[in-house]
PDB file of C-alpha atoms in Angstrom:
ATOM      1  CA  MET A  11      62.871 118.066  84.551  1.00  0.00           C
ATOM      2  CA  ALA A  12      60.110 115.725  83.176  1.00  0.00           C
ATOM      3  CA  LEU A  13      61.110 112.347  82.162  1.00  0.00           C
ATOM      4  CA  SER A  14      59.804 112.928  78.539  1.00  0.00           C
ATOM      5  CA  THR A  15      62.556 111.551  76.428  1.00  0.00           C
ATOM      6  CA  PRO A  16      64.333 108.488  75.970  1.00  0.00           C
ATOM      7  CA  LYS A  17      67.576 110.169  77.247  1.00  0.00           C
ATOM      8  CA  ASP A  18      65.867 111.325  80.387  1.00  0.00           C
ATOM      9  CA  VAL A  19      64.542 107.870  81.107  1.00  0.00           C
ATOM     10  CA  TYR A  20      68.010 106.367  80.642  1.00  0.00           C
ATOM     11  CA  LEU A  21      69.725 108.815  82.943  1.00  0.00           C
ATOM     12  CA  PHE A  22      67.131 108.460  85.500  1.00  0.00           C
ATOM     13  CA  ALA A  23      67.353 104.636  85.237  1.00  0.00           C
ATOM     14  CA  TYR A  24      71.126 104.737  85.609  1.00  0.00           C
ATOM     15  CA  THR A  25      70.903 107.059  88.583  1.00  0.00           C
ATOM     16  CA  LEU A  26      68.403 104.939  90.471  1.00  0.00           C
ATOM     17  CA  ALA A  27      70.780 101.785  89.727  1.00  0.00           C
ATOM     18  CA  GLN A  28      73.848 103.554  91.003  1.00  0.00           C
ATOM     19  CA  LEU A  29      71.947 104.706  94.086  1.00  0.00           C
ATOM     20  CA  ALA A  30      70.587 101.247  95.059  1.00  0.00           C
ATOM     21  CA  ALA A  31      73.969  99.705  94.296  1.00  0.00           C
ATOM     22  CA  THR A  32      76.073 102.174  96.400  1.00  0.00           C
ATOM     23  CA  GLY A  33      73.348 101.900  99.134  1.00  0.00           C
ATOM     24  CA  TYR A  34      74.061  98.108  99.169  1.00  0.00           C
ATOM     25  CA  VAL A  35      77.628  98.493  99.235  1.00  0.00           C
ATOM     26  CA  LEU A  36      77.180 100.562 102.590  1.00  0.00           C
ATOM     27  CA  TYR A  37      75.015  97.981 104.006  1.00  0.00           C
ATOM     28  CA  LEU A  38      77.597  95.388 103.097  1.00  0.00           C
ATOM     29  CA  ALA A  39      80.384  97.423 104.719  1.00  0.00           C
ATOM     30  CA  PHE A  40      78.724  98.146 107.858  1.00  0.00           C
ATOM     31  CA  SER A  41      77.274  94.542 108.265  1.00  0.00           C
ATOM     32  CA  SER A  42      80.817  92.929 107.608  1.00  0.00           C
ATOM     33  CA  PHE A  43      82.277  95.302 110.308  1.00  0.00           C
ATOM     34  CA  SER A  44      81.642  92.772 113.085  1.00  0.00           C
ATOM     35  CA  ASP A  45      83.989  90.436 111.318  1.00  0.00           C
ATOM     36  CA  GLY A  46      86.951  92.812 111.145  1.00  0.00           C
ATOM     37  CA  PRO A  47      87.661  95.475 108.803  1.00  0.00           C
ATOM     38  CA  SER A  48      89.398  93.037 106.378  1.00  0.00           C
ATOM     39  CA  ALA A  49      85.941  91.375 105.987  1.00  0.00           C
ATOM     40  CA  VAL A  50      84.812  94.591 104.028  1.00  0.00           C
ATOM     41  CA  TYR A  51      87.006  94.052 101.085  1.00  0.00           C
ATOM     42  CA  ALA A  52      86.243  90.172 101.004  1.00  0.00           C
ATOM     43  CA  VAL A  53      82.464  91.062 100.997  1.00  0.00           C
ATOM     44  CA  ALA A  54      82.171  94.207  98.968  1.00  0.00           C
ATOM     45  CA  GLY A  55      85.326  94.318  97.156  1.00  0.00           C
ATOM     46  CA  ASP A  56      84.162  92.957  93.651  1.00  0.00           C
ATOM     47  CA  LEU A  57      80.931  95.095  93.851  1.00  0.00           C
ATOM     48  CA  VAL A  58      82.978  98.242  94.466  1.00  0.00           C
ATOM     49  CA  ARG A  59      85.382  97.584  91.806  1.00  0.00           C
ATOM     50  CA  LEU A  60      82.527  97.039  89.346  1.00  0.00           C
ATOM     51  CA  LEU A  61      80.676 100.146  90.217  1.00  0.00           C
ATOM     52  CA  GLN A  62      83.686 102.477  90.134  1.00  0.00           C
ATOM     53  CA  THR A  63      84.459 100.941  86.624  1.00  0.00           C
ATOM     54  CA  LEU A  64      80.787 101.617  85.329  1.00  0.00           C
ATOM     55  CA  SER A  65      81.145 105.138  86.597  1.00  0.00           C
ATOM     56  CA  LEU A  66      83.177 105.566  83.550  1.00  0.00           C
ATOM     57  CA  LEU A  67      80.041 105.792  81.754  1.00  0.00           C
ATOM     58  CA  GLU A  68      79.362 109.271  83.236  1.00  0.00           C
ATOM     59  CA  VAL A  69      82.464 110.315  81.153  1.00  0.00           C
ATOM     60  CA  MET A  70      80.528 109.083  78.004  1.00  0.00           C
ATOM     61  CA  HIS A  71      77.311 110.955  79.205  1.00  0.00           C
ATOM     62  CA  ALA A  72      79.407 114.222  79.113  1.00  0.00           C
ATOM     63  CA  VAL A  73      81.041 113.465  75.876  1.00  0.00           C
ATOM     64  CA  PHE A  74      77.930 112.750  74.069  1.00  0.00           C
ATOM     65  CA  GLY A  75      76.128 115.659  75.553  1.00  0.00           C
ATOM     66  CA  LEU A  76      73.654 113.779  77.778  1.00  0.00           C
ATOM     67  CA  VAL A  77      74.531 116.004  80.625  1.00  0.00           C
ATOM     68  CA  ARG A  78      76.072 119.288  81.067  1.00  0.00           C
ATOM     69  CA  SER A  79      79.127 118.205  82.850  1.00  0.00           C
ATOM     70  CA  ASN A  80      82.767 118.885  81.354  1.00  0.00           C
ATOM     71  CA  PRO A  81      83.963 115.514  79.919  1.00  0.00           C
ATOM     72  CA  PHE A  82      87.610 116.160  81.169  1.00  0.00           C
ATOM     73  CA  ASN A  83      86.484 117.410  84.585  1.00  0.00           C
ATOM     74  CA  THR A  84      84.388 114.178  84.974  1.00  0.00           C
ATOM     75  CA  LEU A  85      87.160 111.980  83.877  1.00  0.00           C
ATOM     76  CA  VAL A  86      89.534 113.585  86.397  1.00  0.00           C
ATOM     77  CA  GLN A  87      87.016 113.053  89.320  1.00  0.00           C
ATOM     78  CA  ILE A  88      86.415 109.410  88.450  1.00  0.00           C
ATOM     79  CA  SER A  89      90.001 108.316  87.371  1.00  0.00           C
ATOM     80  CA  SER A  90      91.309 108.363  90.828  1.00  0.00           C
ATOM     81  CA  ARG A  91      88.967 105.757  91.958  1.00  0.00           C
ATOM     82  CA  VAL A  92      89.433 103.561  89.078  1.00  0.00           C
ATOM     83  CA  TYR A  93      92.978 103.857  89.587  1.00  0.00           C
ATOM     84  CA  VAL A  94      92.794 102.693  93.172  1.00  0.00           C
ATOM     85  CA  VAL A  95      90.364  99.860  92.493  1.00  0.00           C
ATOM     86  CA  TRP A  96      92.284  98.401  89.369  1.00  0.00           C
ATOM     87  CA  PHE A  97      96.027  99.516  89.758  1.00  0.00           C
ATOM     88  CA  ILE A  98      96.372  99.325  93.419  1.00  0.00           C
ATOM     89  CA  ILE A  99      93.707  97.020  95.204  1.00  0.00           C
ATOM     90  CA  ASN A 100      93.079  94.470  92.187  1.00  0.00           C
ATOM     91  CA  ALA A 101      97.006  94.213  91.634  1.00  0.00           C
ATOM     92  CA  VAL A 102      97.915  94.224  95.374  1.00  0.00           C
ATOM     93  CA  PRO A 103      94.917  92.805  97.355  1.00  0.00           C
ATOM     94  CA  SER A 104      96.924  92.731 100.440  1.00  0.00           C
ATOM     95  CA  ALA A 105      96.855  96.581 100.502  1.00  0.00           C
ATOM     96  CA  ALA A 106      93.063  96.334 101.237  1.00  0.00           C
ATOM     97  CA  THR A 107      93.496  94.270 104.402  1.00  0.00           C
ATOM     98  CA  LYS A 108      96.682  95.583 106.019  1.00  0.00           C
ATOM     99  CA  VAL A 109      96.578  97.047 109.507  1.00  0.00           C
ATOM    100  CA  LEU A 110      97.350 100.900 109.913  1.00  0.00           C
ATOM    101  CA  ARG A 111      99.203 100.839 113.271  1.00  0.00           C
ATOM    102  CA  ILE A 112     100.221 103.686 115.535  1.00  0.00           C
ATOM    103  CA  PRO A 113     103.724 103.480 116.540  1.00  0.00           C
ATOM    104  CA  TYR A 114     104.422 102.667 120.379  1.00  0.00           C
ATOM    105  CA  LEU A 115     101.121 101.097 120.969  1.00  0.00           C
ATOM    106  CA  GLY A 116     102.224  97.666 120.192  1.00  0.00           C
ATOM    107  CA  ASP A 117     101.359  95.037 117.715  1.00  0.00           C
ATOM    108  CA  ASP A 118      98.199  93.941 119.359  1.00  0.00           C
ATOM    109  CA  ALA A 119      96.887  97.435 120.363  1.00  0.00           C
ATOM    110  CA  HIS A 120      93.787  98.842 118.549  1.00  0.00           C
ATOM    111  CA  PRO A 121      93.242  95.890 116.062  1.00  0.00           C
ATOM    112  CA  LEU A 122      90.519  98.027 114.496  1.00  0.00           C
ATOM    113  CA  LEU A 123      93.044 100.586 113.216  1.00  0.00           C
ATOM    114  CA  GLY A 124      93.016  98.519 109.934  1.00  0.00           C
ATOM    115  CA  LEU A 125      90.238 100.504 108.397  1.00  0.00           C
ATOM    116  CA  SER A 126      91.856 102.109 105.526  1.00  0.00           C
ATOM    117  CA  TYR A 127      89.966 100.128 102.859  1.00  0.00           C
ATOM    118  CA  ALA A 128      86.727 100.066 104.779  1.00  0.00           C
ATOM    119  CA  THR A 129      86.720 103.937 105.454  1.00  0.00           C
ATOM    120  CA  MET A 130      87.392 104.469 101.967  1.00  0.00           C
ATOM    121  CA  VAL A 131      84.448 102.384 100.706  1.00  0.00           C
ATOM    122  CA  ILE A 132      82.297 104.169 103.291  1.00  0.00           C
ATOM    123  CA  ALA A 133      83.190 107.606 102.262  1.00  0.00           C
ATOM    124  CA  TRP A 134      82.852 106.719  98.728  1.00  0.00           C
ATOM    125  CA  GLY A 135      79.402 104.998  99.620  1.00  0.00           C
ATOM    126  CA  PHE A 136      78.013 107.957 101.277  1.00  0.00           C
ATOM    127  CA  ALA A 137      79.251 110.467  98.765  1.00  0.00           C
ATOM    128  CA  GLU A 138      77.785 108.724  95.889  1.00  0.00           C
ATOM    129  CA  THR A 139      74.430 107.683  97.734  1.00  0.00           C
ATOM    130  CA  ILE A 140      74.344 111.678  98.403  1.00  0.00           C
ATOM    131  CA  ARG A 141      75.015 112.599  94.931  1.00  0.00           C
ATOM    132  CA  TYR A 142      72.668 110.276  93.225  1.00  0.00           C
ATOM    133  CA  THR A 143      69.905 111.148  95.491  1.00  0.00           C
ATOM    134  CA  TYR A 144      70.317 114.764  94.599  1.00  0.00           C
ATOM    135  CA  TYR A 145      70.431 113.838  91.033  1.00  0.00           C
ATOM    136  CA  ALA A 146      67.427 111.618  90.994  1.00  0.00           C
ATOM    137  CA  CYS A 147      65.390 114.616  92.817  1.00  0.00           C
ATOM    138  CA  SER A 148      66.740 117.033  90.254  1.00  0.00           C
ATOM    139  CA  MET A 149      65.425 114.825  87.521  1.00  0.00           C
ATOM    140  CA  LEU A 150      62.063 114.655  89.027  1.00  0.00           C
ATOM    141  CA  GLY A 151      61.898 118.558  89.240  1.00  0.00           C
ATOM    142  CA  SER A 152      62.268 119.087  92.902  1.00  0.00           C
ATOM    143  CA  VAL A 153      65.140 118.926  95.342  1.00  0.00           C
ATOM    144  CA  PRO A 154      64.358 119.313  98.922  1.00  0.00           C
ATOM    145  CA  TYR A 155      66.598 121.827 100.773  1.00  0.00           C
ATOM    146  CA  PHE A 156      67.950 119.123 103.097  1.00  0.00           C
ATOM    147  CA  VAL A 157      69.109 116.934 100.107  1.00  0.00           C
ATOM    148  CA  LYS A 158      70.658 119.951  98.430  1.00  0.00           C
ATOM    149  CA  TRP A 159      72.316 120.883 101.862  1.00  0.00           C
ATOM    150  CA  VAL A 160      73.802 117.495 102.568  1.00  0.00           C
ATOM    151  CA  ARG A 161      74.959 117.261  98.855  1.00  0.00           C
ATOM    152  CA  TYR A 162      77.119 120.570  99.426  1.00  0.00           C
ATOM    153  CA  THR A 163      77.911 120.004 102.958  1.00  0.00           C
ATOM    154  CA  ALA A 164      78.974 116.340 103.450  1.00  0.00           C
ATOM    155  CA  PHE A 165      82.364 116.716 101.655  1.00  0.00           C
ATOM    156  CA  TYR A 166      83.774 118.435 104.840  1.00  0.00           C
ATOM    157  CA  VAL A 167      83.839 115.145 106.374  1.00  0.00           C
ATOM    158  CA  LEU A 168      83.614 112.659 103.445  1.00  0.00           C
ATOM    159  CA  TYR A 169      86.482 114.178 101.306  1.00  0.00           C
ATOM    160  CA  PRO A 170      89.260 113.883 103.856  1.00  0.00           C
ATOM    161  CA  LEU A 171      88.149 110.623 104.968  1.00  0.00           C
ATOM    162  CA  GLY A 172      88.198 109.256 101.416  1.00  0.00           C
ATOM    163  CA  ILE A 173      91.409 111.071 100.415  1.00  0.00           C
ATOM    164  CA  SER A 174      93.351 109.904 103.290  1.00  0.00           C
ATOM    165  CA  SER A 175      92.183 106.242 103.167  1.00  0.00           C
ATOM    166  CA  GLU A 176      92.952 106.213  99.307  1.00  0.00           C
ATOM    167  CA  LEU A 177      96.462 107.486 100.262  1.00  0.00           C
ATOM    168  CA  THR A 178      97.008 104.944 102.987  1.00  0.00           C
ATOM    169  CA  VAL A 179      95.966 101.960 100.636  1.00  0.00           C
ATOM    170  CA  CYS A 180      98.391 103.477  97.936  1.00  0.00           C
ATOM    171  CA  TYR A 181     101.037 103.311 100.499  1.00  0.00           C
ATOM    172  CA  PHE A 182     100.315  99.809 101.613  1.00  0.00           C
ATOM    173  CA  ALA A 183     100.740  98.556  97.993  1.00  0.00           C
ATOM    174  CA  ASN A 184     104.131 100.359  97.427  1.00  0.00           C
ATOM    175  CA  PRO A 185     106.272  97.661  98.862  1.00  0.00           C
ATOM    176  CA  THR A 186     104.942  94.882  96.408  1.00  0.00           C
ATOM    177  CA  LEU A 187     104.845  97.107  93.600  1.00  0.00           C
ATOM    178  CA  ARG A 188     108.662  97.913  94.313  1.00  0.00           C
ATOM    179  CA  SER A 189     109.677  94.423  94.804  1.00  0.00           C
ATOM    180  CA  THR A 190     107.783  92.798  91.860  1.00  0.00           C
ATOM    181  CA  GLY A 191     108.258  95.412  89.391  1.00  0.00           C
ATOM    182  CA  MET A 192     104.519  95.325  88.731  1.00  0.00           C
ATOM    183  CA  PHE A 193     103.387  97.557  85.844  1.00  0.00           C
ATOM    184  CA  SER A 194     107.016  98.778  85.386  1.00  0.00           C
ATOM    185  CA  TYR A 195     108.878  98.976  82.088  1.00  0.00           C
ATOM    186  CA  ARG A 196     112.748  98.861  82.810  1.00  0.00           C
ATOM    187  CA  MET A 197     115.796  99.169  80.821  1.00  0.00           C
ATOM    188  CA  PRO A 198     117.506  97.702  78.850  1.00  0.00           C
ATOM    189  CA  ASN A 199     114.799  97.518  76.172  1.00  0.00           C
ATOM    190  CA  ALA A 200     114.261  98.363  72.539  1.00  0.00           C
ATOM    191  CA  TRP A 201     112.572 101.543  73.270  1.00  0.00           C
ATOM    192  CA  ASN A 202     115.305 102.751  75.575  1.00  0.00           C
ATOM    193  CA  PHE A 203     112.565 103.737  77.942  1.00  0.00           C
ATOM    194  CA  ASP A 204     112.446 103.112  81.821  1.00  0.00           C
ATOM    195  CA  PHE A 205     109.149 103.432  83.943  1.00  0.00           C
ATOM    196  CA  ASP A 206     109.017 102.551  87.597  1.00  0.00           C
ATOM    197  CA  PHE A 207     105.520 102.218  88.469  1.00  0.00           C
ATOM    198  CA  ALA A 208     106.065 102.423  92.235  1.00  0.00           C
ATOM    199  CA  PHE A 209     108.038 105.606  91.820  1.00  0.00           C
ATOM    200  CA  PHE A 210     105.084 106.892  89.872  1.00  0.00           C
ATOM    201  CA  ASN A 211     102.709 105.757  92.586  1.00  0.00           C
ATOM    202  CA  THR A 212     104.643 107.491  95.181  1.00  0.00           C
ATOM    203  CA  TYR A 213     105.522 110.741  93.501  1.00  0.00           C
ATOM    204  CA  CYS A 214     103.289 111.338  90.843  1.00  0.00           C
ATOM    205  CA  VAL A 215     100.047 109.989  92.361  1.00  0.00           C
ATOM    206  CA  MET A 216     100.482 110.137  96.062  1.00  0.00           C
ATOM    207  CA  LEU A 217     102.611 113.236  96.450  1.00  0.00           C
ATOM    208  CA  VAL A 218     101.524 115.461  93.340  1.00  0.00           C
ATOM    209  CA  ALA A 219      97.858 114.213  92.638  1.00  0.00           C
ATOM    210  CA  TYR A 220      96.774 113.937  96.067  1.00  0.00           C
ATOM    211  CA  VAL A 221      98.901 115.792  98.465  1.00  0.00           C
ATOM    212  CA  ALA A 222      99.359 118.964  96.024  1.00  0.00           C
ATOM    213  CA  PHE A 223      96.090 119.078  94.433  1.00  0.00           C
ATOM    214  CA  SER A 224      93.718 117.987  97.205  1.00  0.00           C
ATOM    215  CA  PRO A 225      93.699 121.215  99.145  1.00  0.00           C
ATOM    216  CA  MET A 226      92.902 123.058  95.881  1.00  0.00           C
ATOM    217  CA  LEU A 227      89.911 120.695  95.070  1.00  0.00           C
ATOM    218  CA  TYR A 228      88.723 121.251  98.672  1.00  0.00           C
ATOM    219  CA  THR A 229      88.641 124.885  98.449  1.00  0.00           C
ATOM    220  CA  HIS A 230      86.837 124.699  95.206  1.00  0.00           C
ATOM    221  CA  MET A 231      84.217 122.623  96.876  1.00  0.00           C
ATOM    222  CA  MET A 232      83.897 125.066  99.554  1.00  0.00           C
ATOM    223  CA  SER A 233      83.315 127.844  96.878  1.00  0.00           C
ATOM    224  CA  GLN A 234      80.650 125.626  95.120  1.00  0.00           C
ATOM    225  CA  ARG A 235      78.992 125.174  98.440  1.00  0.00           C
ATOM    226  CA  LYS A 236      78.838 128.889  98.998  1.00  0.00           C
ATOM    227  CA  LYS A 237      77.254 129.412  95.379  1.00  0.00           C
ATOM    228  CA  ALA A 238      74.952 126.555  95.696  1.00  0.00           C
ATOM    229  CA  LEU A 239      73.618 127.681  99.347  1.00  0.00           C
ATOM    230  CA  GLY A 240      74.115 131.206  99.343  1.00  0.00           C
ATOM    231  CA  GLY A 241      75.916 131.257 102.588  1.00  0.00           C
ATOM    232  CA  ALA A 242      74.521 130.678 106.176  1.00  0.00           C
ATOM    233  CA  LYS A 243      71.567 132.814 105.738  1.00  0.00           C
ATOM    234  CA  ALA A 244      70.201 130.943 102.561  1.00  0.00           C
ATOM    235  CA  LYS A 245      66.447 130.432 102.389  1.00  0.00           C
ATOM    236  CA  LYS A 246      64.982 127.091 102.305  1.00  0.00           C
ATOM    237  CA  GLN A 247      63.364 126.078  98.929  1.00  0.00           C
TER     238      GLN A 247
END
């Protein structure tokens, strides 16, 4: 579409800003790798949290009709990342720097296995860079076939990488959430109500929201890819 209205100009400027910022996050993530995986959080953590929070604007874009997206679907897609950066990482920073070790390899084996937060940021960064590039091209009226193909293909790798990384970070936070009672509301209290956030994080978020629903979302994205690309014999634009 032509950038002929204030709405179009705003959306294009928002898209370019997010594209530049997510590209910068990827640069920070890869450039800090030489200092160890935990350096990614130290260098990029604040910016990642800011960008994921600002992405809530996209829900408002849908609510006010600036884009055609369904507001509820947009909220569901964004809320998991906002949950991770605020209720997990911001609350328990150590979850972003713990080392994921493989049993029987020893404590000193493969120190670069502590990649959970780093791989999460990288998966998010690539996914968002690809998405915003696609949006920017679409707003200008022409989407190259390669951009479209990457938009509907990269999820095969990025989605499992991102989901597994998010799950690992949530798992790392659980001991602290359980021992401190953070975000919990325990009885006795005036409302006669009990809420255990560590239980919620384990069973409602990790087991239901991630493990149960992720396969359905994955197959949905495969279906969307087929519709967008028309199968293996799709013609290039």
